[in-house]
mmCIF file of N, CA and C in Angstrom:
data_model
loop_
_atom_site.group_PDB
_atom_site.id
_atom_site.type_symbol
_atom_site.label_atom_id
_atom_site.label_comp_id
_atom_site.label_asym_id
_atom_site.label_seq_id
_atom_site.Cartn_x
_atom_site.Cartn_y
_atom_site.Cartn_z
ATOM 1 N N UNK A 1 -11.848 -62.107 89.085
ATOM 2 C CA UNK A 1 -11.807 -62.202 87.679
ATOM 3 C C UNK A 1 -9.929 -62.391 87.295
ATOM 4 N N UNK A 2 -9.008 -60.583 87.852
ATOM 5 C CA UNK A 2 -7.684 -61.083 87.214
ATOM 6 C C UNK A 2 -7.595 -61.937 87.945
ATOM 7 N N UNK A 3 -7.955 -62.982 89.186
ATOM 8 C CA UNK A 3 -6.904 -64.120 89.768
ATOM 9 C C UNK A 3 -6.910 -64.769 88.709
ATOM 10 N N UNK A 4 -8.471 -65.247 88.526
ATOM 11 C CA UNK A 4 -8.997 -66.924 87.527
ATOM 12 C C UNK A 4 -8.861 -66.148 86.279
ATOM 13 N N UNK A 5 -8.047 -65.343 86.464
ATOM 14 C CA UNK A 5 -7.157 -65.431 84.282
ATOM 15 C C UNK A 5 -5.593 -66.806 84.749
ATOM 16 N N UNK A 6 -5.644 -65.478 86.358
ATOM 17 C CA UNK A 6 -4.042 -65.614 86.099
ATOM 18 C C UNK A 6 -3.584 -66.857 86.879
ATOM 19 N N UNK A 7 -5.012 -67.881 87.532
ATOM 20 C CA UNK A 7 -4.898 -69.039 87.783
ATOM 21 C C UNK A 7 -4.987 -70.467 86.193
ATOM 22 N N UNK A 8 -5.364 -69.584 85.713
ATOM 23 C CA UNK A 8 -6.049 -70.442 84.360
ATOM 24 C C UNK A 8 -3.981 -70.144 83.318
ATOM 25 N N UNK A 9 -3.812 -68.903 83.575
ATOM 26 C CA UNK A 9 -2.877 -69.863 83.006
ATOM 27 C C UNK A 9 -1.643 -70.696 83.442
ATOM 28 N N UNK A 10 -1.570 -70.819 84.520
ATOM 29 C CA UNK A 10 -0.527 -71.159 85.458
ATOM 30 C C UNK A 10 -1.146 -72.462 85.256
ATOM 31 N N UNK A 11 -2.192 -72.397 85.094
ATOM 32 C CA UNK A 11 -2.917 -74.385 84.566
ATOM 33 C C UNK A 11 -2.348 -74.262 83.513
ATOM 34 N N UNK A 12 -2.747 -73.179 83.337
ATOM 35 C CA UNK A 12 -2.521 -73.911 81.310
ATOM 36 C C UNK A 12 -0.692 -73.937 81.109
ATOM 37 N N UNK A 13 -0.481 -73.784 81.506
ATOM 38 C CA UNK A 13 1.303 -74.036 81.842
ATOM 39 C C UNK A 13 2.245 -75.374 82.087
ATOM 40 N N UNK A 14 0.989 -75.502 83.156
ATOM 41 C CA UNK A 14 1.319 -76.898 84.514
ATOM 42 C C UNK A 14 1.356 -78.061 82.912
ATOM 43 N N UNK A 15 -0.207 -77.240 81.636
ATOM 44 C CA UNK A 15 -0.184 -78.921 81.296
ATOM 45 C C UNK A 15 0.545 -79.296 80.703
ATOM 46 N N UNK A 16 0.766 -78.236 79.996
ATOM 47 C CA UNK A 16 1.941 -78.244 79.024
ATOM 48 C C UNK A 16 2.906 -78.561 79.646
ATOM 49 N N UNK A 17 3.952 -78.859 80.594
ATOM 50 C CA UNK A 17 5.646 -79.300 80.625
ATOM 51 C C UNK A 17 4.409 -80.252 82.397
ATOM 52 N N UNK A 18 3.548 -80.729 82.560
ATOM 53 C CA UNK A 18 3.580 -82.542 83.563
ATOM 54 C C UNK A 18 3.485 -80.967 85.049
ATOM 55 N N UNK A 19 4.609 -79.716 85.053
ATOM 56 C CA UNK A 19 4.593 -79.396 86.465
ATOM 57 C C UNK A 19 5.037 -78.028 86.337
ATOM 58 N N UNK A 20 5.047 -77.710 87.415
ATOM 59 C CA UNK A 20 5.351 -76.279 88.159
ATOM 60 C C UNK A 20 5.967 -75.793 88.996
ATOM 61 N N UNK A 21 6.989 -74.724 88.046
ATOM 62 C CA UNK A 21 7.999 -74.175 89.867
ATOM 63 C C UNK A 21 8.012 -72.995 89.578
ATOM 64 N N UNK A 22 8.914 -72.509 89.941
ATOM 65 C CA UNK A 22 9.382 -70.563 90.693
ATOM 66 C C UNK A 22 10.179 -70.455 89.351
ATOM 67 N N UNK A 23 11.132 -72.208 89.642
ATOM 68 C CA UNK A 23 12.519 -72.292 88.340
ATOM 69 C C UNK A 23 12.142 -72.011 86.850
ATOM 70 N N UNK A 24 11.015 -73.293 86.673
ATOM 71 C CA UNK A 24 10.953 -73.222 85.471
ATOM 72 C C UNK A 24 10.915 -71.828 84.220
ATOM 73 N N UNK A 25 11.138 -71.583 83.922
ATOM 74 C CA UNK A 25 11.165 -70.200 82.621
ATOM 75 C C UNK A 25 10.065 -70.708 81.990
ATOM 76 N N UNK A 26 9.146 -69.705 81.522
ATOM 77 C CA UNK A 26 8.188 -69.352 81.091
ATOM 78 C C UNK A 26 7.990 -68.990 79.713
ATOM 79 N N UNK A 27 6.841 -69.124 78.625
ATOM 80 C CA UNK A 27 6.991 -67.377 77.870
ATOM 81 C C UNK A 27 6.156 -66.857 78.397
ATOM 82 N N UNK A 28 6.570 -65.617 78.799
ATOM 83 C CA UNK A 28 5.773 -64.862 79.419
ATOM 84 C C UNK A 28 4.829 -63.834 78.388
ATOM 85 N N UNK A 29 5.545 -63.877 77.174
ATOM 86 C CA UNK A 29 4.971 -62.974 75.835
ATOM 87 C C UNK A 29 3.883 -63.985 76.177
ATOM 88 N N UNK A 30 3.605 -64.824 75.426
ATOM 89 C CA UNK A 30 2.166 -65.807 75.269
ATOM 90 C C UNK A 30 1.236 -65.726 77.197
ATOM 91 N N UNK A 31 1.544 -66.011 78.190
ATOM 92 C CA UNK A 31 1.167 -66.104 78.872
ATOM 93 C C UNK A 31 -0.501 -64.427 79.079
ATOM 94 N N UNK A 32 0.699 -63.642 78.792
ATOM 95 C CA UNK A 32 0.676 -62.649 78.773
ATOM 96 C C UNK A 32 -0.976 -62.049 77.445
ATOM 97 N N UNK A 33 -0.502 -62.902 76.882
ATOM 98 C CA UNK A 33 -1.258 -62.931 75.449
ATOM 99 C C UNK A 33 -1.907 -62.826 76.166
ATOM 100 N N UNK A 34 -2.420 -64.328 76.722
ATOM 101 C CA UNK A 34 -3.663 -64.997 76.661
ATOM 102 C C UNK A 34 -4.467 -64.114 78.300
ATOM 103 N N UNK A 35 -3.974 -64.067 78.745
ATOM 104 C CA UNK A 35 -4.256 -63.293 80.070
ATOM 105 C C UNK A 35 -4.795 -61.265 79.435
ATOM 106 N N UNK A 36 -5.179 -61.093 77.973
ATOM 107 C CA UNK A 36 -5.530 -60.270 77.460
ATOM 108 C C UNK A 36 -6.870 -60.497 76.603
ATOM 109 N N UNK A 37 -6.781 -61.476 75.746
ATOM 110 C CA UNK A 37 -7.597 -62.695 75.556
ATOM 111 C C UNK A 37 -8.659 -62.674 76.229
ATOM 112 N N UNK A 38 -8.508 -64.041 77.852
ATOM 113 C CA UNK A 38 -9.464 -63.550 78.812
ATOM 114 C C UNK A 38 -9.934 -62.718 78.582
ATOM 115 N N UNK A 39 -9.045 -61.689 78.817
ATOM 116 C CA UNK A 39 -9.623 -60.003 79.809
ATOM 117 C C UNK A 39 -10.193 -59.735 78.959
ATOM 118 N N UNK A 40 -10.149 -59.143 77.722
ATOM 119 C CA UNK A 40 -11.592 -59.597 76.389
ATOM 120 C C UNK A 40 -12.272 -60.489 75.898
ATOM 121 N N UNK A 41 -12.252 -61.203 76.663
ATOM 122 C CA UNK A 41 -13.388 -62.381 76.373
ATOM 123 C C UNK A 41 -14.652 -62.295 77.187
ATOM 124 N N UNK A 42 -13.662 -62.079 78.558
ATOM 125 C CA UNK A 42 -14.630 -62.169 79.455
ATOM 126 C C UNK A 42 -15.315 -60.430 79.638
ATOM 127 N N UNK A 43 -15.494 -59.427 79.065
ATOM 128 C CA UNK A 43 -15.790 -57.942 79.054
ATOM 129 C C UNK A 43 -15.378 -57.280 79.892
ATOM 130 N N UNK A 44 -14.384 -57.034 80.232
ATOM 131 C CA UNK A 44 -12.533 -56.501 80.636
ATOM 132 C C UNK A 44 -12.294 -55.595 79.874
ATOM 133 N N UNK A 45 -12.695 -54.881 80.021
ATOM 134 C CA UNK A 45 -11.998 -54.105 78.595
ATOM 135 C C UNK A 45 -11.141 -53.424 79.259
ATOM 136 N N UNK A 46 -11.029 -52.208 80.859
ATOM 137 C CA UNK A 46 -9.887 -51.642 80.963
ATOM 138 C C UNK A 46 -8.721 -52.242 81.128
ATOM 139 N N UNK A 47 -9.183 -53.820 81.739
ATOM 140 C CA UNK A 47 -7.530 -55.471 82.258
ATOM 141 C C UNK A 47 -7.364 -55.686 80.764
ATOM 142 N N UNK A 48 -7.711 -55.832 79.782
ATOM 143 C CA UNK A 48 -7.514 -56.072 78.591
ATOM 144 C C UNK A 48 -6.046 -54.714 78.160
ATOM 145 N N UNK A 49 -7.131 -53.358 77.856
ATOM 146 C CA UNK A 49 -5.753 -52.963 77.917
ATOM 147 C C UNK A 49 -4.621 -52.591 78.916
ATOM 148 N N UNK A 50 -4.788 -52.854 79.980
ATOM 149 C CA UNK A 50 -3.409 -52.876 80.559
ATOM 150 C C UNK A 50 -2.438 -53.953 80.779
ATOM 151 N N UNK A 51 -2.979 -55.471 80.443
ATOM 152 C CA UNK A 51 -2.793 -55.921 80.095
ATOM 153 C C UNK A 51 -1.611 -56.337 79.057
ATOM 154 N N UNK A 52 -2.317 -55.022 77.927
ATOM 155 C CA UNK A 52 -1.627 -54.811 76.417
ATOM 156 C C UNK A 52 -0.767 -54.535 76.449
ATOM 157 N N UNK A 53 -0.398 -53.287 77.711
ATOM 158 C CA UNK A 53 0.128 -51.501 77.636
ATOM 159 C C UNK A 53 1.972 -53.319 77.761
ATOM 160 N N UNK A 54 1.367 -54.075 79.132
ATOM 161 C CA UNK A 54 2.137 -54.446 80.099
ATOM 162 C C UNK A 54 2.588 -55.089 78.325
ATOM 163 N N UNK A 55 1.624 -56.015 77.291
ATOM 164 C CA UNK A 55 2.561 -57.142 76.664
ATOM 165 C C UNK A 55 3.582 -56.816 75.100
ATOM 166 N N UNK A 56 3.036 -55.180 75.284
ATOM 167 C CA UNK A 56 3.884 -53.941 74.182
ATOM 168 C C UNK A 56 5.242 -54.022 74.541
ATOM 169 N N UNK A 57 6.204 -53.667 76.155
ATOM 170 C CA UNK A 57 6.441 -53.945 77.512
ATOM 171 C C UNK A 57 7.924 -55.154 76.895
ATOM 172 N N UNK A 58 6.758 -55.969 77.420
ATOM 173 C CA UNK A 58 7.545 -57.188 77.395
ATOM 174 C C UNK A 58 8.006 -57.341 75.742
ATOM 175 N N UNK A 59 7.070 -57.044 74.758
ATOM 176 C CA UNK A 59 7.739 -56.966 73.322
ATOM 177 C C UNK A 59 9.229 -55.951 73.290
ATOM 178 N N UNK A 60 9.687 -54.884 73.507
ATOM 179 C CA UNK A 60 10.133 -54.735 73.417
ATOM 180 C C UNK A 60 11.696 -54.478 73.895
#
């Protein structure tokens, strides 16, 4: 499940910028928020809580 969610986030980032590379800057808070929402949507509450904890770390 996690691989699919991460792949979707990378694909979304690629679609918004046209290309994707490791040297590009991304809004990681937005990406992690999308991962959280996808985990919640698919019923992965444990994954949701783990992403939520990481999201809190990013905001500080």
